[in-house]
Structures are given as C-alpha cells and as structure tokens.
PDB file of C-alpha atoms and ligand atoms in Angstrom:
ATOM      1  CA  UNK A   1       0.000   0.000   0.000  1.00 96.00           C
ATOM      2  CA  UNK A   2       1.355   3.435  -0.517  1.00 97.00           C
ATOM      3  CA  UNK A   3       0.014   6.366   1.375  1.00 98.00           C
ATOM      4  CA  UNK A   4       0.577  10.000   0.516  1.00 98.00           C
ATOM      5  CA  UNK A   5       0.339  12.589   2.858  1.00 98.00           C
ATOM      6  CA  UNK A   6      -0.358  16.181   2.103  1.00 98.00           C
ATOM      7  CA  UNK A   7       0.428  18.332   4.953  1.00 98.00           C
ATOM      8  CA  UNK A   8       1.582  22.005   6.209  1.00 97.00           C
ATOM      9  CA  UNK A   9       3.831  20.621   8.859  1.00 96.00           C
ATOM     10  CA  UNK A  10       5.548  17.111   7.377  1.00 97.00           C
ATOM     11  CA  UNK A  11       7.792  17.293  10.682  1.00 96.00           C
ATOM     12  CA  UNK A  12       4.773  16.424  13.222  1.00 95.00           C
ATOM     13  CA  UNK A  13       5.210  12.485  11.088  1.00 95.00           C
ATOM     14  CA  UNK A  14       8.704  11.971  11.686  1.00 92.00           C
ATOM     15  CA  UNK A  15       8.570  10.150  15.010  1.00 91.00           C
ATOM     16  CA  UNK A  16       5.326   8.542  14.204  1.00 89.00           C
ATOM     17  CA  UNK A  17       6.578   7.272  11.352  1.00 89.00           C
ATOM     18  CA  UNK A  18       9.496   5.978  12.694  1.00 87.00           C
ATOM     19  CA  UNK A  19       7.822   3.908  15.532  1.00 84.00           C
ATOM     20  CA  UNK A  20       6.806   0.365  16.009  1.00 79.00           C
ATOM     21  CA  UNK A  21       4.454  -1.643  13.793  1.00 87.00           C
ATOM     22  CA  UNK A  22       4.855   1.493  10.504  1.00 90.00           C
ATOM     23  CA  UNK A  23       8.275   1.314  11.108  1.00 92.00           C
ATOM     24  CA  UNK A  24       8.913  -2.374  10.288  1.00 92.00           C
ATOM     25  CA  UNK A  25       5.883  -2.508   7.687  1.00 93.00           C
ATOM     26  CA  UNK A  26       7.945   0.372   6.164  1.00 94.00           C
ATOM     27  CA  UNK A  27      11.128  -1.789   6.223  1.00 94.00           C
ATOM     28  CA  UNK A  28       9.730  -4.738   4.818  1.00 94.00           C
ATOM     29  CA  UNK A  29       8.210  -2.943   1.921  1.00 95.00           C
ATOM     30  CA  UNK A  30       4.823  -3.667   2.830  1.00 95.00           C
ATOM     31  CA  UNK A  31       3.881   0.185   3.373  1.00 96.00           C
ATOM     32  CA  UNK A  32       5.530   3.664   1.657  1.00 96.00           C
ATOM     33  CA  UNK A  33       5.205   6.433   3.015  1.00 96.00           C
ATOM     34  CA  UNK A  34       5.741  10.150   1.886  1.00 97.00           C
ATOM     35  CA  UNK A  35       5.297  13.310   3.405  1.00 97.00           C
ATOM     36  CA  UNK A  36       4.755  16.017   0.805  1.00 98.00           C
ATOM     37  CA  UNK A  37       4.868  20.203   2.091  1.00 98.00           C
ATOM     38  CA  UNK A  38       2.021  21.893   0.732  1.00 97.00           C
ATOM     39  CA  UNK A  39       3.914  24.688   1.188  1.00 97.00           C
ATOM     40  CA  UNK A  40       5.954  23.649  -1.482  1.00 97.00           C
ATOM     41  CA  UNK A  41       3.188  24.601  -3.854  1.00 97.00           C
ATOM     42  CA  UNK A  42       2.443  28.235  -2.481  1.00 96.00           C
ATOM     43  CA  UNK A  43       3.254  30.635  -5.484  1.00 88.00           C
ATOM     44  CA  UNK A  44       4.154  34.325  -3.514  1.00 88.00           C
ATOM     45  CA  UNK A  45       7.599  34.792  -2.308  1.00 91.00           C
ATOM     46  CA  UNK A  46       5.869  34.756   1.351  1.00 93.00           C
ATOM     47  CA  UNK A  47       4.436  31.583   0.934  1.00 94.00           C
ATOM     48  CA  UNK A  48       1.700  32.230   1.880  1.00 95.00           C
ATOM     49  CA  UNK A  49      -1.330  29.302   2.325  1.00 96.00           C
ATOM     50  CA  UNK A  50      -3.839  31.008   4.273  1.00 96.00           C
ATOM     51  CA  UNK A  51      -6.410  34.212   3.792  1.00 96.00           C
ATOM     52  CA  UNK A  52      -8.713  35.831   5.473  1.00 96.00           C
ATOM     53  CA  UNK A  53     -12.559  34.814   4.174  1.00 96.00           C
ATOM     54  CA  UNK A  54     -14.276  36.427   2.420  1.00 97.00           C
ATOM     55  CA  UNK A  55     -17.172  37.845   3.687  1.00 97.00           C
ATOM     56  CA  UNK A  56     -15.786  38.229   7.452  1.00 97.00           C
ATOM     57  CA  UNK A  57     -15.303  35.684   9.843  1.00 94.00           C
ATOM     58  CA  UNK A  58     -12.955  34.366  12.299  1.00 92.00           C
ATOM     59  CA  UNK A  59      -9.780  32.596  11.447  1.00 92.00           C
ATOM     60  CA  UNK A  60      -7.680  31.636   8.081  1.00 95.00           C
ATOM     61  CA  UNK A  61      -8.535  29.204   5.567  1.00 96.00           C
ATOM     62  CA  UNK A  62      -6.223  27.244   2.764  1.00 97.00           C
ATOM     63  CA  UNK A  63      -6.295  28.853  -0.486  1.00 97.00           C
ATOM     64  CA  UNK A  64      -7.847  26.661  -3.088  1.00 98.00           C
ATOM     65  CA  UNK A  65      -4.995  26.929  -5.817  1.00 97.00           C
ATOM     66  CA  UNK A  66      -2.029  26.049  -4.246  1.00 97.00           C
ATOM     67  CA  UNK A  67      -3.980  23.215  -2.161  1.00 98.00           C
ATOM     68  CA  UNK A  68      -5.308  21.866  -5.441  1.00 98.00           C
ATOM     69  CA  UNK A  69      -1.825  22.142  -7.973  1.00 98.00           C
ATOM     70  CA  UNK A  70      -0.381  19.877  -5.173  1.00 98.00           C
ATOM     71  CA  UNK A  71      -3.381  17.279  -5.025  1.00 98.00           C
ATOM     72  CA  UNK A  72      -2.953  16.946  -8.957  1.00 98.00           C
ATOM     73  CA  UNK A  73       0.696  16.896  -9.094  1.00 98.00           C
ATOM     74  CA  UNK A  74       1.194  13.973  -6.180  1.00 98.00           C
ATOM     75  CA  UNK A  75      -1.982  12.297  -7.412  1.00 98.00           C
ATOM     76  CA  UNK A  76       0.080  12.384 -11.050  1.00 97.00           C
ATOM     77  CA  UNK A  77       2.973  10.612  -9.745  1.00 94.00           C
ATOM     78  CA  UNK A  78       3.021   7.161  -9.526  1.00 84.00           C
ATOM     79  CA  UNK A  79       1.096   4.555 -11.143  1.00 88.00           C
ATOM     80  CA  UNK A  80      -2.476   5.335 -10.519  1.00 96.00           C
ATOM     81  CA  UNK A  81      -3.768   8.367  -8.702  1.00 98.00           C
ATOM     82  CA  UNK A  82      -5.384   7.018  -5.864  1.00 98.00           C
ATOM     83  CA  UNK A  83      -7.974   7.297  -3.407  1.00 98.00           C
ATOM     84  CA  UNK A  84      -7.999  11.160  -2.036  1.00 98.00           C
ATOM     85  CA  UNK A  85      -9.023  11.716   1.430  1.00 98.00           C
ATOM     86  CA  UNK A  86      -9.492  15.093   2.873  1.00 98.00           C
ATOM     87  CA  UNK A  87      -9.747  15.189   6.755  1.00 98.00           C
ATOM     88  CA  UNK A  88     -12.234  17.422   7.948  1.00 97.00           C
ATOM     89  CA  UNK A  89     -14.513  17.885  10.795  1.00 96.00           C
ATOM     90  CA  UNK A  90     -17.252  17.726   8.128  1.00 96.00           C
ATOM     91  CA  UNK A  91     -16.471  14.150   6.809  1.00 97.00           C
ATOM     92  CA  UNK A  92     -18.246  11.147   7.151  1.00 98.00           C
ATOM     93  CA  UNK A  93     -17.073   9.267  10.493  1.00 98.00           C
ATOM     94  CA  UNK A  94     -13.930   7.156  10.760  1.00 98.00           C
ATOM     95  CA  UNK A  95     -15.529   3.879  11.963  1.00 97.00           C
ATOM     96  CA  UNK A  96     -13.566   0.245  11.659  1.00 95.00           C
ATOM     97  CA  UNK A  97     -16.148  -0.318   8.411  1.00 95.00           C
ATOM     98  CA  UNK A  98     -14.628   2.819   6.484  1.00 98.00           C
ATOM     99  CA  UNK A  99     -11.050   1.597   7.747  1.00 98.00           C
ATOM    100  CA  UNK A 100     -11.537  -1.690   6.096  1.00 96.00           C
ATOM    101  CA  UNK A 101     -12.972   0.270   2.985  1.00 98.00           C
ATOM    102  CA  UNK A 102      -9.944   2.468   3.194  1.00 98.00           C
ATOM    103  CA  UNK A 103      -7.595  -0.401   3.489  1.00 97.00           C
ATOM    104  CA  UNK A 104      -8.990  -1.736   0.015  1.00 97.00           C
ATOM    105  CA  UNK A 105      -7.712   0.830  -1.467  1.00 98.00           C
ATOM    106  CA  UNK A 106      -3.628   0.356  -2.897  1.00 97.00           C
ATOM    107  CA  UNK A 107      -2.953   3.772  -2.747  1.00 98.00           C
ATOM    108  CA  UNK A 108      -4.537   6.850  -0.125  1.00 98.00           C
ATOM    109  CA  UNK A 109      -3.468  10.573  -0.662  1.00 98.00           C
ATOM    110  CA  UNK A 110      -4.282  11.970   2.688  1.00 98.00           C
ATOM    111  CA  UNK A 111      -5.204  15.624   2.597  1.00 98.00           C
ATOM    112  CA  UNK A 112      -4.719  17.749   6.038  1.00 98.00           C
ATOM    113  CA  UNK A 113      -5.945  20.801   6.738  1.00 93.00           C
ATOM    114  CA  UNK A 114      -5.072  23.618   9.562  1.00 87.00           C
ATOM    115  CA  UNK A 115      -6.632  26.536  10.706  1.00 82.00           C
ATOM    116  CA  UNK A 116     -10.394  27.554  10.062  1.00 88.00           C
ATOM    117  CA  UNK A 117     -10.151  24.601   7.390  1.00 93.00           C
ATOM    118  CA  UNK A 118     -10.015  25.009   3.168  1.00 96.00           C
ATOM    119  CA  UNK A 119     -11.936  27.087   1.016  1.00 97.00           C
ATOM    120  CA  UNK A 120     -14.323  25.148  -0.433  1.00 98.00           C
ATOM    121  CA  UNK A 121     -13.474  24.791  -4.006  1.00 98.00           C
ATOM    122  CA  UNK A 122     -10.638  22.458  -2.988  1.00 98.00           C
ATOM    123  CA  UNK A 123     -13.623  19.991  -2.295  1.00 98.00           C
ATOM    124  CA  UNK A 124     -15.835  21.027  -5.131  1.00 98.00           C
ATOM    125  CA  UNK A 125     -12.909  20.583  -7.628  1.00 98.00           C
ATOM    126  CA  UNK A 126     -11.029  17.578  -6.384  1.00 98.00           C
ATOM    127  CA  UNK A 127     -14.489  15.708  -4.474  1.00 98.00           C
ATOM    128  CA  UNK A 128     -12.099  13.918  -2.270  1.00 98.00           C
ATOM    129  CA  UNK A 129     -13.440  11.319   0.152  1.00 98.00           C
ATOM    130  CA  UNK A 130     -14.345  13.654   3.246  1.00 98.00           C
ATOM    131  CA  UNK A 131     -13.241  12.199   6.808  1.00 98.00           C
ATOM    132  CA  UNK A 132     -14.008  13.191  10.196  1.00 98.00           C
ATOM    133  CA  UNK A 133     -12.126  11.159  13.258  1.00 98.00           C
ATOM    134  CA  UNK A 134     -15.340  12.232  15.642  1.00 98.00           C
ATOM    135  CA  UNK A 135     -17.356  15.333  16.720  1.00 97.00           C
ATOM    136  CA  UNK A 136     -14.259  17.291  18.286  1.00 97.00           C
ATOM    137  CA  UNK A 137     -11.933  20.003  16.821  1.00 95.00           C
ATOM    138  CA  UNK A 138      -8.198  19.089  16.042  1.00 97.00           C
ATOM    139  CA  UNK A 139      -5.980  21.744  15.401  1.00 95.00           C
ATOM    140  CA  UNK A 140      -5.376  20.380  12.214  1.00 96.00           C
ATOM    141  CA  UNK A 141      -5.767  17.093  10.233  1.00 97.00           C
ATOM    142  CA  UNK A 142      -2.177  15.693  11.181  1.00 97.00           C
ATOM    143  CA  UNK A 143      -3.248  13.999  14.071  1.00 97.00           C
ATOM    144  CA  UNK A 144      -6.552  12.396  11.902  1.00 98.00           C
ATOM    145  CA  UNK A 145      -4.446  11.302   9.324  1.00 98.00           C
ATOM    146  CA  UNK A 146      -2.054   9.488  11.572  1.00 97.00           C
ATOM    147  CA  UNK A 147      -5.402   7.904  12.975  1.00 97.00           C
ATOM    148  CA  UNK A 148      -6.104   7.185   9.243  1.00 98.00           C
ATOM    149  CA  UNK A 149      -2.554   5.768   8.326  1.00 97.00           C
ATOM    150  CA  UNK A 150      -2.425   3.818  12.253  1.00 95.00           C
ATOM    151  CA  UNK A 151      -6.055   1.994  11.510  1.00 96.00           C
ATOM    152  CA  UNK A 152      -5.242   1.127   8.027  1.00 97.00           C
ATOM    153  CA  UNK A 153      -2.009  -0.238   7.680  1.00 95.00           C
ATOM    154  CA  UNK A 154      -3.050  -3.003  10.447  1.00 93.00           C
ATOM    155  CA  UNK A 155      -4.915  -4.247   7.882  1.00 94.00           C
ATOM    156  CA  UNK A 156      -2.481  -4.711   4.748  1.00 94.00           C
ATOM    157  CA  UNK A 157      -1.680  -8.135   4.452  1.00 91.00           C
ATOM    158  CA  UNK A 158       1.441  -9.120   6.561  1.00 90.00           C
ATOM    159  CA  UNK A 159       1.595  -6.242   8.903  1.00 90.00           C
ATOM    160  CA  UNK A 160       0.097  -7.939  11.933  1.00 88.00           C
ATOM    161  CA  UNK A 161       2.353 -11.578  12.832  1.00 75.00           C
ATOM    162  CA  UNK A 162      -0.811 -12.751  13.690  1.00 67.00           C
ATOM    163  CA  UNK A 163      -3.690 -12.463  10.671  1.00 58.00           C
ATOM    164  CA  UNK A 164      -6.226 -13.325  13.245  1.00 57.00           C
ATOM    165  CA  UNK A 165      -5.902 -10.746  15.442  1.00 69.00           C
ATOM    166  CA  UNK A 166      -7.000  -7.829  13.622  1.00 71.00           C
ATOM    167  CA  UNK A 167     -10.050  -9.913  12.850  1.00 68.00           C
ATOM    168  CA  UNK A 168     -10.912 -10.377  16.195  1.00 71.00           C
ATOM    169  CA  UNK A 169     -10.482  -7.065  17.538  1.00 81.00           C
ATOM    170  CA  UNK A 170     -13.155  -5.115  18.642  1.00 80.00           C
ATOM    171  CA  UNK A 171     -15.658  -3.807  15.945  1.00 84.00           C
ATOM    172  CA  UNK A 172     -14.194  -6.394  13.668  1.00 79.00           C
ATOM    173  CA  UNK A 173     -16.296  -9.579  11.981  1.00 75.00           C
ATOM    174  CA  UNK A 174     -19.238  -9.396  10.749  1.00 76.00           C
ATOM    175  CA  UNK A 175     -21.033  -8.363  14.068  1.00 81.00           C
ATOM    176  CA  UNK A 176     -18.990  -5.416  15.112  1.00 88.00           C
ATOM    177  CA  UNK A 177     -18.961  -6.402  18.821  1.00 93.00           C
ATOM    178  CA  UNK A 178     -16.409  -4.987  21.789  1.00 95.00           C
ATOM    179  CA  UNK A 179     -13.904  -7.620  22.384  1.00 93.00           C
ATOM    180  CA  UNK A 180     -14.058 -10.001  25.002  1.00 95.00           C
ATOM    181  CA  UNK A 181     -12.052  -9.773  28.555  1.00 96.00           C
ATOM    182  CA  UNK A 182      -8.410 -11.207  28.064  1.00 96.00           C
ATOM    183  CA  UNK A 183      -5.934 -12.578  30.508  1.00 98.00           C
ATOM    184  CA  UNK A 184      -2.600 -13.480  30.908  1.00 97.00           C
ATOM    185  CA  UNK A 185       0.118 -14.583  33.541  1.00 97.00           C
ATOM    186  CA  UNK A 186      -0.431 -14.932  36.438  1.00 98.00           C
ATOM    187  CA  UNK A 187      -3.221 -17.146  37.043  1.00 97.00           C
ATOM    188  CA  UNK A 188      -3.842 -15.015  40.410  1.00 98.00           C
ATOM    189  CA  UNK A 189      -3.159 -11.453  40.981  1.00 98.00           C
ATOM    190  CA  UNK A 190      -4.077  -9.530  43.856  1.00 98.00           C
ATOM    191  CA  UNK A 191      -6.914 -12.310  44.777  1.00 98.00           C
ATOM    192  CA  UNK A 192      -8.570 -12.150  41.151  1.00 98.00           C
ATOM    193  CA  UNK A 193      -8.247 -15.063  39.574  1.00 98.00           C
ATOM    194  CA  UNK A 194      -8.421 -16.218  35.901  1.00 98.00           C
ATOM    195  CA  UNK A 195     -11.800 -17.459  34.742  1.00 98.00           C
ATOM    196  CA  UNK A 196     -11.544 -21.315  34.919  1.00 98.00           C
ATOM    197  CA  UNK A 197     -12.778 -21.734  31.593  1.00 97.00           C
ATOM    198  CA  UNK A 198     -10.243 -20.328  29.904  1.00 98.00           C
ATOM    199  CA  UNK A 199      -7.887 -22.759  31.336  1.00 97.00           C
ATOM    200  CA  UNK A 200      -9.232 -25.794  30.949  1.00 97.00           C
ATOM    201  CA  UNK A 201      -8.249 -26.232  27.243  1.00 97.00           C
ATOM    202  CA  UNK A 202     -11.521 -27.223  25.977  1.00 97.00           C
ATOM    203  CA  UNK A 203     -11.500 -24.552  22.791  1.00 97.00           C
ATOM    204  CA  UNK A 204     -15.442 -25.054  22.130  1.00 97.00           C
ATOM    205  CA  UNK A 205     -16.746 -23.754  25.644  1.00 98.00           C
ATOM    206  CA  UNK A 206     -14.056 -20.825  25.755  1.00 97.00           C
ATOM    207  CA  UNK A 207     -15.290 -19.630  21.857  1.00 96.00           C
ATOM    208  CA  UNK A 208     -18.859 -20.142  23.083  1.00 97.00           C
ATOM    209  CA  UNK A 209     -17.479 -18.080  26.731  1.00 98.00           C
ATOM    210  CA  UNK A 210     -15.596 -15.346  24.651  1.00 96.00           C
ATOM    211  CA  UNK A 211     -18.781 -15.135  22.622  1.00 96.00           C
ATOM    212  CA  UNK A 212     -21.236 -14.409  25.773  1.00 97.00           C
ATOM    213  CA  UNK A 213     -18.607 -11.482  27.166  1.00 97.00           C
ATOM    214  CA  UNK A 214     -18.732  -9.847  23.829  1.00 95.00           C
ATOM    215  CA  UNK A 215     -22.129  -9.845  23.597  1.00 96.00           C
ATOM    216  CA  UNK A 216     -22.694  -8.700  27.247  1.00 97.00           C
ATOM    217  CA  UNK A 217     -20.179  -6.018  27.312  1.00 97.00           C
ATOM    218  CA  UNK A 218     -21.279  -4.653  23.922  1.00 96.00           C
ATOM    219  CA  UNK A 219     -24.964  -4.400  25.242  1.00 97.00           C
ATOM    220  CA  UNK A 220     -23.457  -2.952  29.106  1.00 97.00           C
ATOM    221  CA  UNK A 221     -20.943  -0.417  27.236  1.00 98.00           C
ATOM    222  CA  UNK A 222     -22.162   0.107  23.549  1.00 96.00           C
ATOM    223  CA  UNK A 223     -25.636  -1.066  23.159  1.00 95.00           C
ATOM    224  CA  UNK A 224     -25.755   1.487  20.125  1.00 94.00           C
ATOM    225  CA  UNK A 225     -23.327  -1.394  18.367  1.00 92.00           C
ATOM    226  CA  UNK A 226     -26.401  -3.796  18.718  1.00 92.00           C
ATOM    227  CA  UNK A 227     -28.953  -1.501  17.102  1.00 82.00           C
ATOM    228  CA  UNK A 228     -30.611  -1.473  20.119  1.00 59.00           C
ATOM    229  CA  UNK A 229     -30.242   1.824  22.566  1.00 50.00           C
TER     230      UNK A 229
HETATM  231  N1  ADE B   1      -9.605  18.470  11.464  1.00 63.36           N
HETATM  232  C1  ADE B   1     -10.053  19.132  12.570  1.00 63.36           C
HETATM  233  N2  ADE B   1     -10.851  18.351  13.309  1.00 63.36           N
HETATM  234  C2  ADE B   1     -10.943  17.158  12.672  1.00 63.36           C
HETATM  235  C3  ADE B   1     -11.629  15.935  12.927  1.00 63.36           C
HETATM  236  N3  ADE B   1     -12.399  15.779  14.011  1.00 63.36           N
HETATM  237  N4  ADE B   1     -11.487  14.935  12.046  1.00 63.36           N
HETATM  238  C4  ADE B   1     -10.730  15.084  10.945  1.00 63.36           C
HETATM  239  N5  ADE B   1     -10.057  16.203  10.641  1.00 63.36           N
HETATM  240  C5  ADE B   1     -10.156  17.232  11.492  1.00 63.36           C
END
C-alpha cells in the first residue's frame, strides 16, 4: 500500500513514522510512506497558504490553488492516482467499516488541513473522500491522518504476525462487537483469579465463553453497536 500525505507541517510524522508496527511494515516494503509540504506549492515569495474569508469571519482558511496544484501533481505521480481523502470535521465518520474500505484501497493521498479549514473549491474541484475522526476540533488534520494511516495499515496483508488478530479485535467480523475480557500470567493477581474456563483447554466452551462477554459487554458499554439503545 502506498500512502501520501499532504500536509503544512511534514515534521509532526517523523517520530510517528518511525515507531513500532509502521516502522517495520515500512522496512519490509509492505507500506511507503511520503510526506509532501504543501507549502511547497504556495506561489508568492511569502508563501503564503492562508487568507482571510471572504465575507468576514474568524480565522484563516487554505487557499484553493495552491492546495489543489499539489493534489494533482502527487496524485500524477506514480502509477495510478489514488484514493484522495481530505480530513475534515465535516467528513463522514472514521468507523472500523470505512477503515476496512480504506484499506482496500492500494494507494490513499491523505489531505490535512489547519486553521479555520479550506476554502471550499478544494472539495468542489477535487471531491475527495471527506473524513471526520469524531465530533471534536483538532488543530489540524495531522493527528486524523495518523489515525487514518495507524487503523489502516493493520490491515495490509502481513503487517500484523498474527492475521487473526486484527479480525478479532473489537468492531471487527461481521457483528462489530467490543472484544471479550483477556488474561494473561499470572493465574492469580491480587486475589482475582483467571476465569476457569479459559484454562481448561476445551476450545469449544471458551469460543462459546468469549462469545457471551462480547455480547454482554457490547450491550453494558455500547448497546448502540447492537442496534438497540
Ligand atoms: N480536522 C479538525 N478536526 C478534525 C476531525 N475531528 N477529524 C478530521 N479532521 C479534522
């Protein structure tokens, strides 16, 4: 998968980039990455991104032409132009079902915006895939697009060791349920013990076990998940 990200301050990626799981999918060739400055495409000898609106308001927002001449360019390198993303409070909502969507995709241009957000004919123009991480204001789309990159490359083929553990995360499979409660060594800690089931290595009754805490702390925590509120 290759992932192109669009973005007024490239330098906020660096140590995400070079951590953990991205790292080594970057290393093994599963994942590229690049980091493109759309200030590389402002045209005054200030270059300048932002103006005032028009009309009055508070705040700056991206200028459409310098914001779109870099879309097209990066979207013109490469093999096929990809599937553009714009992060915006405005979007539709990141959810693991537009992850997987996202993770169909072989290549993502992910477009971030900063102050008041972009003047709209970036989106008329270029009708990029709006995405909103939730109903909150970031100061910019840096931090969504990392959610965006973090989310997605879990599910490229080879990323995880384990292929079945993205699958049974929570909000994955077909039913979208919270994961069950998980446990590990020591068998006792602090006078909690570990449920007996899940030691006696009979693999039917802890599936049909896992399956019951799912479902019950879905409906205690998330009952939206089951349709039923
Ligand atoms: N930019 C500012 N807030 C955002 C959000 N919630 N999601 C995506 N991009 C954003």
């Amino acid at each position: 998968m290759r992932l192109d990200i669009l973005t007024l301050f490239p330098e906020m990626f660096s140590g995400y980039l070079g951590q953990s799981l991205l790292k080594l999918a970057i290393e093994r060739q599963l994942v590229e990455v690049n980091v493109i400055n759309l200030r590389d495409w402002a045209t005054d000898r200030h270059r300048q991104m932002d103006d005032r609106p028009f009309g009055g308001g508070p705040g700056m927002l991206l200028m459409a032409p310098p914001v779109v001449e870099c879309v097209e360019e990066v979207q013109g390198r490469g093999g096929s132009p990809g599937h553009l993303v714009m992060l915006t409070p405005q979007g539709r909502k990141l959810t693991q079902q537009v992850v997987e969507e996202l993770a169909g995709h072989e290549r993502l241009v992910l477009l971030c915006g900063r102050y008041e957000g972009f003047d709209d004919r970036v989106r008329q123009i270029l009708a990029p895939d709006e995405i909103s991480i939730g109903d909150y204001i970031l100061g910019g789309g840096e931090v969504a697009a990392m959610t965006v990159v973090d989310t997605v490359i879990r599910l490229v083929p080879g990323v995880l060791g384990d292929e079945m553990s993205s699958r049974q995360d929570s909000f994955s499979g077909p039913e979208r349920l919270l994961e069950h409660e998980q446990y590990t060594r020591p068998r006792e800690y602090r006078g909690l013990s570990v449920p007996e089931v899940l030691l006696s290595g009979n693999h039917q009754e802890i599936a049909a076990w896992r399956r019951k805490q799912s479902l019950e702390r879905t409906r205690q925590r998330r009952a939206d998940l089951l349709g039923d509120e």
